[in-house]
Coordinates of C-alpha atoms in Angstrom, one line a residue:
Chain T
M1231 CA 0.0 0.1 0.1
A1232 CA 2.7 2.5 -1.0
R1233 CA 1.4 5.8 -1.3
A1234 CA 2.7 9.4 -2.3
Q1235 CA 4.1 11.3 0.5
S1236 CA 6.0 14.6 1.2
P1237 CA 9.8 14.1 1.3
R1238 CA 9.9 15.5 4.8
R1239 CA 7.5 12.8 6.1
R1240 CA 9.4 10.3 4.0
L1241 CA 12.7 11.2 5.8
L1242 CA 11.0 11.1 9.0
M1243 CA 9.4 7.5 8.4
T1244 CA 12.8 6.4 7.0
L1245 CA 14.7 7.4 10.3
A1246 CA 12.0 5.9 12.5
A1247 CA 11.9 2.7 10.6
W1248 CA 15.8 2.2 10.8
S1249 CA 15.9 3.1 14.4
V1250 CA 13.3 0.3 15.3
A1251 CA 15.0 -2.1 13.0
L1252 CA 18.5 -1.4 14.5
L1253 CA 17.1 -1.7 18.0
I1254 CA 15.6 -5.2 17.3
F1255 CA 18.6 -6.3 15.5
F1256 CA 21.1 -4.7 18.3
P1257 CA 21.4 -7.6 20.7
V1258 CA 22.8 -9.7 17.9
L1259 CA 24.9 -6.8 16.8
W1260 CA 26.2 -6.4 20.4
M1261 CA 27.0 -10.2 20.6
V1262 CA 29.2 -10.0 17.7
I1263 CA 30.8 -6.8 18.7
T1264 CA 31.5 -8.4 22.1
S1265 CA 32.9 -11.6 20.4
F1266 CA 36.0 -9.5 19.0
K1267 CA 36.8 -7.8 22.2
T1268 CA 39.3 -9.0 24.8
E1269 CA 37.7 -10.2 28.0
A1270 CA 38.7 -7.2 30.1
S1271 CA 37.3 -5.0 27.2
A1272 CA 34.0 -7.1 27.1
V1273 CA 33.1 -6.2 30.6
A1274 CA 34.5 -2.5 30.9
S1275 CA 32.4 0.0 32.3
P1276 CA 31.4 2.4 30.7
P1277 CA 31.0 0.0 27.7
E1278 CA 33.6 0.4 25.0
F1279 CA 32.9 0.8 21.3
L1280 CA 35.5 2.2 19.3
S1281 CA 38.2 2.3 21.9
A1282 CA 37.8 -1.4 22.6
D1283 CA 40.8 -3.9 22.3
W1284 CA 39.9 -5.8 19.2
T1285 CA 41.0 -9.5 19.0
L1286 CA 40.4 -12.7 17.1
E1287 CA 41.7 -14.7 20.1
N1288 CA 38.2 -15.6 21.4
Y1289 CA 37.4 -17.5 18.2
A1290 CA 40.7 -19.3 18.2
E1291 CA 40.2 -20.2 21.8
V1292 CA 36.7 -21.4 21.3
W1293 CA 37.9 -23.4 18.2
A1294 CA 40.8 -24.9 20.3
R1295 CA 39.0 -25.7 23.3
S1296 CA 35.9 -27.6 21.8
D1297 CA 35.2 -29.8 18.9
Y1298 CA 33.4 -27.2 16.8
P1299 CA 33.5 -29.1 13.5
R1300 CA 31.9 -32.2 15.2
F1301 CA 29.1 -30.1 16.8
F1302 CA 28.5 -28.3 13.6
W1303 CA 28.4 -31.7 11.5
N1304 CA 26.1 -33.1 14.1
S1305 CA 23.8 -30.0 13.5
V1306 CA 23.9 -30.3 9.8
V1307 CA 23.2 -34.1 9.6
I1308 CA 20.4 -33.8 12.1
S1309 CA 18.6 -30.7 10.6
I1310 CA 18.9 -31.7 7.1
G1311 CA 18.4 -35.4 7.7
S1312 CA 15.3 -34.8 9.8
T1313 CA 13.9 -32.5 6.9
L1314 CA 14.6 -34.9 4.1
L1315 CA 13.0 -37.9 6.2
G1316 CA 10.1 -35.7 7.0
L1317 CA 9.6 -34.6 3.4
A1318 CA 9.6 -38.3 2.2
V1319 CA 6.8 -39.2 4.6
A1320 CA 4.9 -35.9 4.2
I1321 CA 4.9 -35.3 0.5
P1322 CA 2.6 -38.3 -0.2
A1323 CA 0.3 -37.5 2.7
A1324 CA 0.0 -33.7 1.8
W1325 CA -0.4 -34.7 -1.9
A1326 CA -3.4 -37.1 -1.0
M1327 CA -5.0 -34.6 1.3
A1328 CA -4.6 -31.7 -1.2
F1329 CA -6.1 -33.8 -4.2
V1330 CA -8.1 -36.5 -2.9
P1331 CA -9.7 -34.9 0.1
A1332 CA -11.8 -37.0 2.4
K1333 CA -14.5 -35.9 4.8
R1334 CA -12.1 -36.0 7.6
T1335 CA -9.0 -34.5 6.1
K1336 CA -9.5 -31.2 7.9
D1337 CA -9.8 -32.9 11.1
L1338 CA -6.8 -35.0 10.4
L1339 CA -4.7 -31.9 9.9
M1340 CA -6.0 -30.2 12.9
W1341 CA -5.2 -33.3 15.0
M1342 CA -1.7 -33.4 13.6
L1343 CA -1.1 -29.9 14.6
S1344 CA -2.7 -30.4 18.1
T1345 CA 0.0 -33.1 18.6
K1346 CA 2.6 -30.2 18.6
M1347 CA 0.8 -28.6 21.6
M1348 CA 1.7 -31.5 23.9
P1349 CA 4.4 -30.0 26.2
A1350 CA 7.7 -31.6 25.5
V1351 CA 8.7 -31.7 29.2
A1352 CA 5.5 -33.9 29.8
V1353 CA 6.8 -36.7 28.0
M1354 CA 10.5 -36.3 28.5
I1355 CA 11.1 -39.2 30.9
P1356 CA 9.3 -41.8 28.6
L1357 CA 11.1 -40.6 25.7
Y1358 CA 14.5 -40.7 27.4
L1359 CA 13.8 -44.2 28.6
V1360 CA 12.6 -45.4 25.1
F1361 CA 15.6 -43.8 23.6
Q1362 CA 17.9 -45.7 26.1
R1363 CA 16.4 -49.1 25.8
T1364 CA 16.3 -49.1 21.9
G1365 CA 19.8 -47.6 21.7
L1366 CA 18.9 -44.5 19.9
F1367 CA 20.1 -42.3 22.8
D1368 CA 23.1 -40.1 21.7
T1369 CA 23.0 -41.2 18.2
K1370 CA 22.4 -39.1 15.1
I1371 CA 19.8 -41.4 13.9
G1372 CA 17.6 -41.0 17.1
L1373 CA 17.7 -37.2 16.8
V1374 CA 17.0 -37.4 13.1
L1375 CA 13.8 -39.4 13.9
A1376 CA 12.8 -37.3 17.1
L1377 CA 13.0 -34.1 15.2
M1378 CA 11.4 -35.4 12.1
L1379 CA 8.4 -36.6 14.0
M1380 CA 8.5 -33.2 16.0
N1381 CA 8.2 -31.2 12.9
L1382 CA 6.3 -33.6 10.7
P1383 CA 2.7 -31.9 11.5
I1384 CA 4.3 -28.4 10.3
I1385 CA 5.8 -30.3 7.1
V1386 CA 2.5 -31.8 6.2
W1387 CA 0.6 -28.5 6.9
M1388 CA 2.9 -26.4 4.7
L1389 CA 3.0 -28.9 1.8
Y1390 CA -0.8 -29.2 2.0
T1391 CA -1.1 -25.4 1.7
Y1392 CA 1.2 -25.2 -1.2
F1393 CA -0.1 -28.3 -3.0
R1394 CA -3.7 -27.1 -2.7
E1395 CA -2.8 -24.1 -5.0
I1396 CA -1.9 -26.3 -7.7
P1397 CA -4.8 -26.4 -10.2
G1398 CA -6.6 -30.0 -10.2
E1399 CA -7.4 -29.8 -14.0
I1400 CA -3.6 -30.1 -14.7
L1401 CA -3.7 -33.4 -12.8
E1402 CA -6.8 -34.5 -14.7
A1403 CA -5.3 -33.8 -17.9
A1404 CA -2.3 -35.9 -17.2
R1405 CA -4.7 -38.8 -16.1
M1406 CA -6.4 -38.5 -19.4
D1407 CA -3.1 -39.1 -21.1
G1408 CA -2.8 -42.3 -19.2
A1409 CA -0.2 -41.3 -16.6
G1410 CA -0.2 -43.6 -13.5
L1411 CA -0.4 -42.3 -10.0
W1412 CA 3.5 -42.2 -9.5
N1413 CA 4.0 -40.7 -12.9
E1414 CA 1.6 -38.1 -12.0
I1415 CA 3.5 -37.2 -8.9
L1416 CA 6.9 -37.3 -10.4
H1417 CA 6.5 -35.7 -13.7
V1418 CA 3.4 -33.3 -13.2
L1419 CA 3.1 -32.6 -9.5
T1420 CA 6.6 -32.4 -8.4
P1421 CA 8.0 -29.7 -10.7
M1422 CA 5.0 -27.5 -9.8
A1423 CA 5.6 -28.1 -6.1
I1424 CA 9.2 -27.5 -6.0
P1425 CA 9.0 -24.0 -4.7
G1426 CA 6.6 -25.0 -2.0
I1427 CA 8.8 -28.1 -1.1
A1428 CA 12.0 -25.8 -1.2
S1429 CA 10.4 -23.3 1.4
T1430 CA 9.0 -26.0 3.5
M1431 CA 12.6 -27.6 3.6
L1432 CA 14.2 -24.3 4.5
L1433 CA 11.9 -23.5 7.5
N1434 CA 12.3 -27.0 8.8
V1435 CA 16.1 -27.0 8.6
I1436 CA 15.9 -23.9 10.6
L1437 CA 13.4 -25.1 13.1
A1438 CA 15.4 -28.3 13.6
W1439 CA 18.7 -26.4 13.8
N1440 CA 17.5 -24.1 16.5
E1441 CA 15.8 -27.0 18.4
A1442 CA 17.3 -27.1 21.9
F1443 CA 15.1 -29.1 24.2
W1444 CA 15.3 -32.6 22.7
T1445 CA 18.7 -32.2 21.2
I1446 CA 20.1 -31.5 24.7
T1447 CA 17.7 -34.1 26.6
L1448 CA 18.7 -37.0 24.2
T1449 CA 22.3 -36.5 23.7
T1450 CA 25.4 -36.5 25.8
T1451 CA 28.5 -36.2 23.6
K1452 CA 28.6 -38.3 20.3
A1453 CA 25.5 -36.8 18.7
A1454 CA 25.6 -33.4 20.5
P1455 CA 24.6 -30.5 18.0
L1456 CA 25.4 -26.9 18.3
S1457 CA 22.5 -26.2 20.8
A1458 CA 24.3 -28.4 23.3
F1459 CA 27.7 -26.8 22.4
I1460 CA 26.4 -23.4 23.4
A1461 CA 24.8 -24.8 26.6
S1462 CA 28.3 -25.9 27.7
F1463 CA 29.7 -22.4 27.3
S1464 CA 27.1 -20.5 29.2
A1465 CA 28.0 -21.2 32.7
P1466 CA 30.7 -19.1 34.1
Q1467 CA 29.6 -15.6 35.4
G1468 CA 31.4 -12.4 34.0
L1469 CA 34.7 -13.7 33.2
F1470 CA 34.1 -15.2 29.8
Y1471 CA 31.8 -12.8 28.0
A1472 CA 33.8 -12.5 24.9
K1473 CA 34.3 -16.2 24.6
L1474 CA 30.7 -16.8 25.3
S1475 CA 29.7 -14.4 22.5
A1476 CA 32.2 -16.0 20.1
A1477 CA 30.8 -19.4 20.7
S1478 CA 27.3 -17.9 20.4
A1479 CA 28.2 -16.3 17.0
M1480 CA 29.6 -19.5 15.8
A1481 CA 26.5 -21.5 16.6
I1482 CA 23.8 -19.1 15.1
A1483 CA 25.9 -17.9 12.0
P1484 CA 25.2 -20.6 9.6
I1485 CA 21.5 -20.6 10.0
L1486 CA 21.3 -16.6 10.4
I1487 CA 23.1 -16.4 6.8
L1488 CA 20.7 -19.1 5.3
G1489 CA 17.7 -17.4 6.8
W1490 CA 18.6 -14.1 5.4
F1491 CA 19.2 -15.4 1.9
S1492 CA 15.8 -17.2 1.9
Q1493 CA 13.6 -14.9 4.1
K1494 CA 11.2 -14.2 1.2
Q1495 CA 10.5 -18.1 0.7
L1496 CA 10.2 -18.4 4.5
V1497 CA 7.6 -15.9 5.4
R1498 CA 4.8 -17.3 3.1
G1499 CA 5.6 -20.9 4.3
L1500 CA 5.3 -19.8 8.0
T1501 CA 1.8 -18.7 7.8
F1502 CA 0.5 -22.2 6.5
G1503 CA -0.9 -20.3 3.5
A1504 CA -2.9 -18.0 5.6
V1505 CA -1.4 -14.9 4.4
K1506 CA -0.6 -14.4 0.7
Chain V
M1468 CA -7.5 -45.5 -13.1
S1469 CA -10.7 -45.6 -11.1
T1470 CA -11.8 -43.3 -8.4
Q1471 CA -11.9 -46.4 -6.0
T1472 CA -8.3 -47.1 -6.4
N1473 CA -7.5 -43.5 -6.2
R1474 CA -9.1 -43.3 -2.8
L1475 CA -7.3 -46.3 -1.7
A1476 CA -4.0 -45.2 -2.8
A1477 CA -4.7 -41.7 -1.1
R1478 CA -5.5 -43.6 2.0
L1479 CA -2.1 -45.4 1.9
M1480 CA -0.3 -42.2 1.3
V1481 CA -1.7 -40.6 4.2
A1482 CA -1.0 -43.6 6.4
P1483 CA 2.5 -43.4 7.3
S1484 CA 2.4 -39.9 8.6
V1485 CA -0.7 -40.6 10.6
I1486 CA 0.7 -44.0 12.0
L1487 CA 4.1 -42.4 12.9
L1488 CA 2.6 -39.3 14.7
F1489 CA 0.1 -41.5 16.5
I1490 CA 2.8 -43.8 17.7
W1491 CA 5.0 -40.7 18.5
M1492 CA 2.0 -39.3 20.6
I1493 CA 0.7 -42.4 22.2
V1494 CA 3.7 -44.2 23.4
P1495 CA 5.0 -41.6 25.6
L1496 CA 1.6 -40.5 26.6
A1497 CA 0.6 -44.1 27.7
M1498 CA 4.0 -44.4 29.6
T1499 CA 3.4 -41.1 31.2
L1500 CA -0.1 -42.1 32.3
Y1501 CA 1.2 -45.4 33.8
F1502 CA 4.0 -43.6 35.7
S1503 CA 1.3 -41.1 37.0
F1504 CA -0.5 -43.7 39.0
R1505 CA 2.8 -45.2 40.4
L1506 CA 5.5 -44.5 43.1
Y1507 CA 8.5 -44.0 41.3
R1508 CA 11.5 -42.0 42.7
L1509 CA 14.9 -42.2 41.3
L1510 CA 16.3 -41.9 44.8
T1511 CA 14.6 -44.9 46.1
P1512 CA 14.0 -47.1 43.0
E1513 CA 13.3 -50.2 45.2
R1514 CA 10.1 -48.8 46.6
T1515 CA 7.4 -49.1 43.9
G1516 CA 3.8 -49.7 43.7
W1517 CA 0.3 -48.1 42.7
V1518 CA -0.5 -45.0 44.5
G1519 CA -4.0 -44.2 43.0
F1520 CA -4.3 -40.5 42.4
N1521 CA -1.8 -39.5 45.1
N1522 CA 0.6 -37.8 42.6
Y1523 CA -2.2 -35.9 41.1
I1524 CA -3.4 -34.7 44.5
W1525 CA 0.0 -33.6 45.4
F1526 CA 0.6 -31.8 42.3
L1527 CA -2.8 -30.0 42.3
N1528 CA -2.1 -29.0 45.9
S1529 CA 1.2 -27.9 45.4
P1530 CA 1.4 -24.2 46.3
D1531 CA 3.5 -23.7 43.0
F1532 CA 0.8 -25.2 40.9
W1533 CA -1.6 -22.2 40.6
L1534 CA 1.5 -19.9 40.4
A1535 CA 2.8 -22.2 37.6
I1536 CA -0.6 -21.9 35.8
W1537 CA -0.6 -18.3 36.0
N1538 CA 3.0 -17.8 35.0
T1539 CA 2.3 -19.9 31.9
L1540 CA -0.7 -18.0 31.1
A1541 CA 1.1 -14.7 31.7
L1542 CA 3.9 -15.8 29.4
V1543 CA 1.8 -16.9 26.4
G1544 CA -0.5 -13.9 26.9
G1545 CA 2.2 -11.3 27.3
V1546 CA 4.2 -12.4 24.6
L1547 CA 1.0 -12.7 22.1
I1548 CA 0.2 -9.1 23.2
I1549 CA 3.5 -7.6 22.7
T1550 CA 4.4 -9.3 19.6
V1551 CA 0.9 -8.4 18.0
V1552 CA 0.8 -5.0 19.0
L1553 CA 4.4 -4.0 18.4
G1554 CA 4.5 -6.2 15.2
T1555 CA 1.5 -4.3 13.8
L1556 CA 3.1 -0.9 14.6
I1557 CA 6.5 -2.0 13.1
A1558 CA 4.9 -3.7 10.0
L1559 CA 2.8 -0.3 9.5
L1560 CA 6.3 1.6 9.8
I1561 CA 8.2 -0.6 7.5
D1562 CA 5.5 -0.7 4.8
Q1563 CA 5.8 3.0 4.4
P1564 CA 7.9 4.0 1.4
V1565 CA 11.1 4.1 3.4
K1566 CA 14.8 3.7 1.9
G1567 CA 16.4 0.4 2.1
Q1568 CA 13.3 -1.8 2.8
G1569 CA 15.1 -5.0 2.0
V1570 CA 18.0 -4.4 4.7
L1571 CA 15.3 -3.4 7.2
R1572 CA 13.5 -6.8 6.7
I1573 CA 16.8 -8.7 7.2
L1574 CA 17.6 -6.7 10.3
V1575 CA 14.3 -7.4 11.8
I1576 CA 13.9 -10.9 11.1
A1577 CA 17.4 -11.8 12.6
P1578 CA 16.1 -12.7 16.2
F1579 CA 14.1 -15.4 14.7
F1580 CA 17.1 -17.3 13.6
V1581 CA 18.8 -17.1 16.9
M1582 CA 18.4 -20.5 18.8
P1583 CA 16.6 -20.0 22.1
P1584 CA 19.7 -20.9 24.5
V1585 CA 21.7 -18.4 22.6
A1586 CA 19.0 -15.7 22.8
A1587 CA 18.5 -16.3 26.5
S1588 CA 22.2 -16.2 27.4
I1589 CA 22.8 -12.9 25.3
W1590 CA 20.0 -11.1 27.2
E1591 CA 20.9 -12.6 30.6
N1592 CA 24.8 -12.0 30.3
L1593 CA 25.4 -8.9 27.9
F1594 CA 22.3 -6.9 28.8
M1595 CA 20.6 -8.0 32.0
H1596 CA 23.6 -8.7 34.2
P1597 CA 23.5 -6.5 37.2
Q1598 CA 27.3 -5.9 37.1
N1599 CA 28.5 -6.3 33.5
G1600 CA 25.4 -6.0 31.6
L1601 CA 24.6 -3.1 29.1
F1602 CA 21.5 -2.1 30.9
A1603 CA 23.5 -1.8 34.5
A1604 CA 26.0 0.4 32.6
I1605 CA 23.3 2.6 31.1
A1606 CA 21.8 2.9 34.6
R1607 CA 25.1 3.8 36.1
G1608 CA 25.5 6.5 33.4
F1609 CA 22.5 8.1 34.5
G1610 CA 23.5 7.8 38.3
A1611 CA 20.7 5.2 39.0
Q1612 CA 21.0 1.8 40.6
P1613 CA 21.2 -1.0 38.2
I1614 CA 17.9 -2.9 37.9
L1615 CA 18.0 -6.6 39.1
F1616 CA 16.0 -7.9 36.2
L1617 CA 16.1 -11.6 36.7
E1618 CA 16.0 -11.3 40.5
Q1619 CA 13.3 -8.7 41.0
Y1620 CA 11.3 -9.0 37.7
P1621 CA 11.7 -12.8 36.6
M1622 CA 8.5 -13.1 34.8
P1623 CA 8.5 -9.8 32.9
S1624 CA 12.3 -10.2 31.8
V1625 CA 11.5 -13.8 30.5
I1626 CA 8.5 -12.4 28.7
G1627 CA 10.7 -9.8 27.2
I1628 CA 13.2 -12.3 26.1
V1629 CA 10.6 -14.4 24.4
A1630 CA 8.7 -11.6 22.9
W1631 CA 12.0 -10.4 21.3
E1632 CA 12.5 -13.9 19.8
W1633 CA 9.1 -13.9 18.4
L1634 CA 8.5 -10.2 17.3
P1635 CA 10.1 -10.8 13.8
F1636 CA 7.7 -13.6 13.1
A1637 CA 4.8 -11.4 14.0
T1638 CA 6.1 -8.4 12.2
L1639 CA 7.0 -10.2 8.9
I1640 CA 3.6 -12.0 8.6
L1641 CA 1.6 -8.8 9.3
L1642 CA 3.7 -6.9 7.0
T1643 CA 3.1 -9.5 4.3
A1644 CA -0.6 -9.0 4.9
L1645 CA -0.3 -5.2 4.8
Q1646 CA 1.3 -5.4 1.4
S1647 CA -1.6 -7.2 -0.2
L1648 CA -3.9 -4.3 1.0
S1649 CA -4.9 -2.1 -2.0
S1650 CA -3.8 1.4 -1.8
E1651 CA -6.9 2.6 -3.8
Q1652 CA -9.1 1.8 -0.8
L1653 CA -7.0 3.7 1.6
E1654 CA -6.8 6.7 -0.9
A1655 CA -10.6 6.7 -1.3
A1656 CA -11.2 6.7 2.5
E1657 CA -8.6 9.6 2.8
M1658 CA -10.6 11.5 0.1
D1659 CA -13.6 10.8 2.0
G1660 CA -12.0 12.6 5.1
A1661 CA -11.1 9.6 7.3
G1662 CA -8.3 10.4 9.6
S1663 CA -5.3 7.9 10.0
F1664 CA -6.8 6.3 13.1
S1665 CA -10.2 5.7 11.5
R1666 CA -8.4 4.4 8.3
F1667 CA -6.5 2.1 10.5
R1668 CA -9.6 0.8 12.6
H1669 CA -11.9 0.5 9.7
I1670 CA -9.9 -0.7 6.8
I1671 CA -6.4 -1.9 7.8
L1672 CA -7.3 -3.8 11.1
P1673 CA -10.1 -5.9 9.2
H1674 CA -7.7 -6.6 6.7
L1675 CA -5.2 -8.0 9.0
T1676 CA -7.6 -10.2 11.1
R1677 CA -6.5 -13.4 9.1
A1678 CA -2.8 -12.6 9.7
I1679 CA -3.2 -11.8 13.3
T1680 CA -5.2 -15.2 13.7
A1681 CA -2.5 -17.0 12.1
V1682 CA 0.2 -15.4 14.3
I1683 CA -1.8 -16.3 17.5
L1684 CA -2.5 -19.7 16.3
I1685 CA 1.3 -20.7 15.6
Q1686 CA 2.7 -18.7 18.3
T1687 CA 0.7 -20.3 20.9
I1688 CA 1.8 -23.6 19.8
F1689 CA 5.3 -22.9 20.5
L1690 CA 4.7 -20.7 23.5
L1691 CA 3.0 -23.3 25.5
G1692 CA 6.1 -25.4 25.6
I1693 CA 8.8 -22.6 26.4
F1694 CA 11.4 -24.1 28.5
G1695 CA 15.0 -23.3 27.3
E1696 CA 14.7 -19.4 28.0
I1697 CA 13.6 -20.0 31.5
Y1698 CA 16.3 -22.8 32.2
T1699 CA 19.0 -20.7 30.8
T1700 CA 18.0 -17.6 32.6
T1701 CA 16.1 -17.8 35.9
Q1702 CA 15.9 -21.5 36.4
G1703 CA 12.3 -20.9 37.5
G1704 CA 13.5 -18.7 40.3
P1705 CA 13.8 -16.8 42.7
G1706 CA 12.0 -19.4 44.6
S1707 CA 9.3 -20.2 42.2
A1708 CA 8.8 -16.9 40.8
S1709 CA 9.3 -17.7 37.2
T1710 CA 8.1 -21.3 37.2
T1711 CA 5.8 -22.3 34.4
L1712 CA 3.9 -25.6 34.2
P1713 CA 6.6 -27.2 31.9
Y1714 CA 9.2 -26.0 34.2
M1715 CA 7.4 -27.3 37.3
I1716 CA 7.2 -30.7 35.7
F1717 CA 10.9 -30.5 34.8
K1718 CA 11.9 -29.5 38.4
Q1719 CA 9.9 -32.5 39.7
A1720 CA 11.6 -34.9 37.2
I1721 CA 15.2 -33.9 37.5
V1722 CA 15.6 -31.8 40.7
A1723 CA 13.3 -33.8 43.0
K1724 CA 13.6 -37.0 40.9
D1725 CA 10.1 -37.7 41.4
I1726 CA 9.0 -39.3 38.1
G1727 CA 5.6 -40.3 39.4
R1728 CA 4.7 -36.8 40.4
A1729 CA 6.3 -35.3 37.3
A1730 CA 4.2 -37.7 35.1
A1731 CA 1.1 -36.6 36.9
G1732 CA 2.0 -33.0 36.1
G1733 CA 2.6 -34.1 32.5
I1734 CA -0.8 -35.5 32.2
I1735 CA -2.3 -32.3 33.7
A1736 CA -0.4 -30.3 31.1
V1737 CA -1.5 -32.5 28.4
I1738 CA -5.1 -32.0 29.4
L1739 CA -4.8 -28.2 29.8
A1740 CA -2.9 -27.9 26.3
N1741 CA -5.8 -29.9 24.8
I1742 CA -8.3 -27.4 26.2
V1743 CA -6.5 -24.6 24.8
A1744 CA -6.0 -26.4 21.6
V1745 CA -9.7 -27.2 21.2
F1746 CA -10.5 -23.6 21.7
L1747 CA -7.9 -22.3 19.3
M1748 CA -8.8 -24.7 16.6
R1749 CA -12.5 -23.9 16.9
G1750 CA -12.0 -20.2 16.9
L1751 CA -9.0 -20.0 14.5
G1752 CA -9.3 -22.9 12.4
K1753 CA -12.3 -21.6 10.6
N1754 CA -10.5 -18.4 9.9
L1755 CA -7.6 -20.0 8.3
D1756 CA -9.8 -22.0 5.8
A1757 CA -9.2 -20.5 2.6

């Protein structure tokens, strides 16, 4: 709803919008700034901006003190693995719900979403025990499964809202040409659905990457991802601000950058198609 | 291919998702239900047995219970109000023809990509810390006493942190909705002499209803289970001042090591979550239908 406005008003609005945006972004910025300071400079009072002692030492030390590459690799495997597995299960379901809707499809979708409202803490002990017994505890495959199931309702919902916008006539035409069910999915539907699948994938990689409860509860060392890595850094009071900031920056940087590149695709998917 | 086989195929395609989710839901739920009627303490594992509703009675009579319910509602309600109101205002501001809209979006969305333990520890250490935090430095700059955020105002502080995490989500969705509003309609209203408030009240707000509905539904799902932010910052304290229902269950299971009572709390939480879910789905589900 862009409308013509006087230059003065425009300048004022620009200033106001930029101030608000910088204020929201500031905590992240301040964390990054702090991560390049020496520990003494990080806790100096009054706070130091330009006069601070700048250093890369914190990153070097965090890198040396912990096995960052392993945590990073675990995060990558768990978030991408759980998303791909989730897509494999959800794509047929969402396709069927969108193109061959039954009487109960809407209820089924609502039920799926409602499973996400069950507080994770409430079922923490049983899942912990199940994972211990089945040997899934502290394994990447265990976390892939857990996060896949955790995000499955969202994956189905998002795909469903995208698939529903694909015109049914195209499928009927393909059917007339004698295309079988799998051909229909592979050659007709999939190419049209790729943008929707891509943004579903992006959002779920981000959700899985940032998931902290199950990843910390169900791992100790072998399969621990970056959320567990950061939890191990946040204990000491005061003395290690710069290192904590460096570790935090290393934990969020990959997904922050991915998110920035894909924010346009994300926004629509996030609303389950409620906002166009 | 006949419709009959098509229907059957469709069922088969939906089945894996439904079966997996059902198992994922029912197995832990059944185990929790079983534990909730048992004496099961990790410190005295040899003493076991059925205890009827004792765990439930203990949980419901605990002085923390109603506080935890209140805190949970305050957290969900507080964050929803802050994010919807501020999100609307910020979306209106960014929607103006301002310079660098693309960069603005990137700045505003950033908190959404920050994982909860990092968000909580940034706020706890770099901002709210009474000696080294930036807020304390600002207070000292004005000659005031630093505010003990997490000690004196634990719930408002936690609500603030969580609201910061979810503000980008609300803002971006509302912004997307705003951008689909036709400017002709607004111009016509302006010609008719409608002031900016009345334009907002009668044209913009009704247009945003669907988006606000989506924000409330999706955020509530995530907010009901908030745990990491409290664990990182206040640990539910001081005392039980910032203990929510999920955190109270966690304390019973991990600190008190009483699995039976924690399980009873879990079942209570599941029942309450389902009540909220039914209300949300009834009220909002219709709104989300295209």
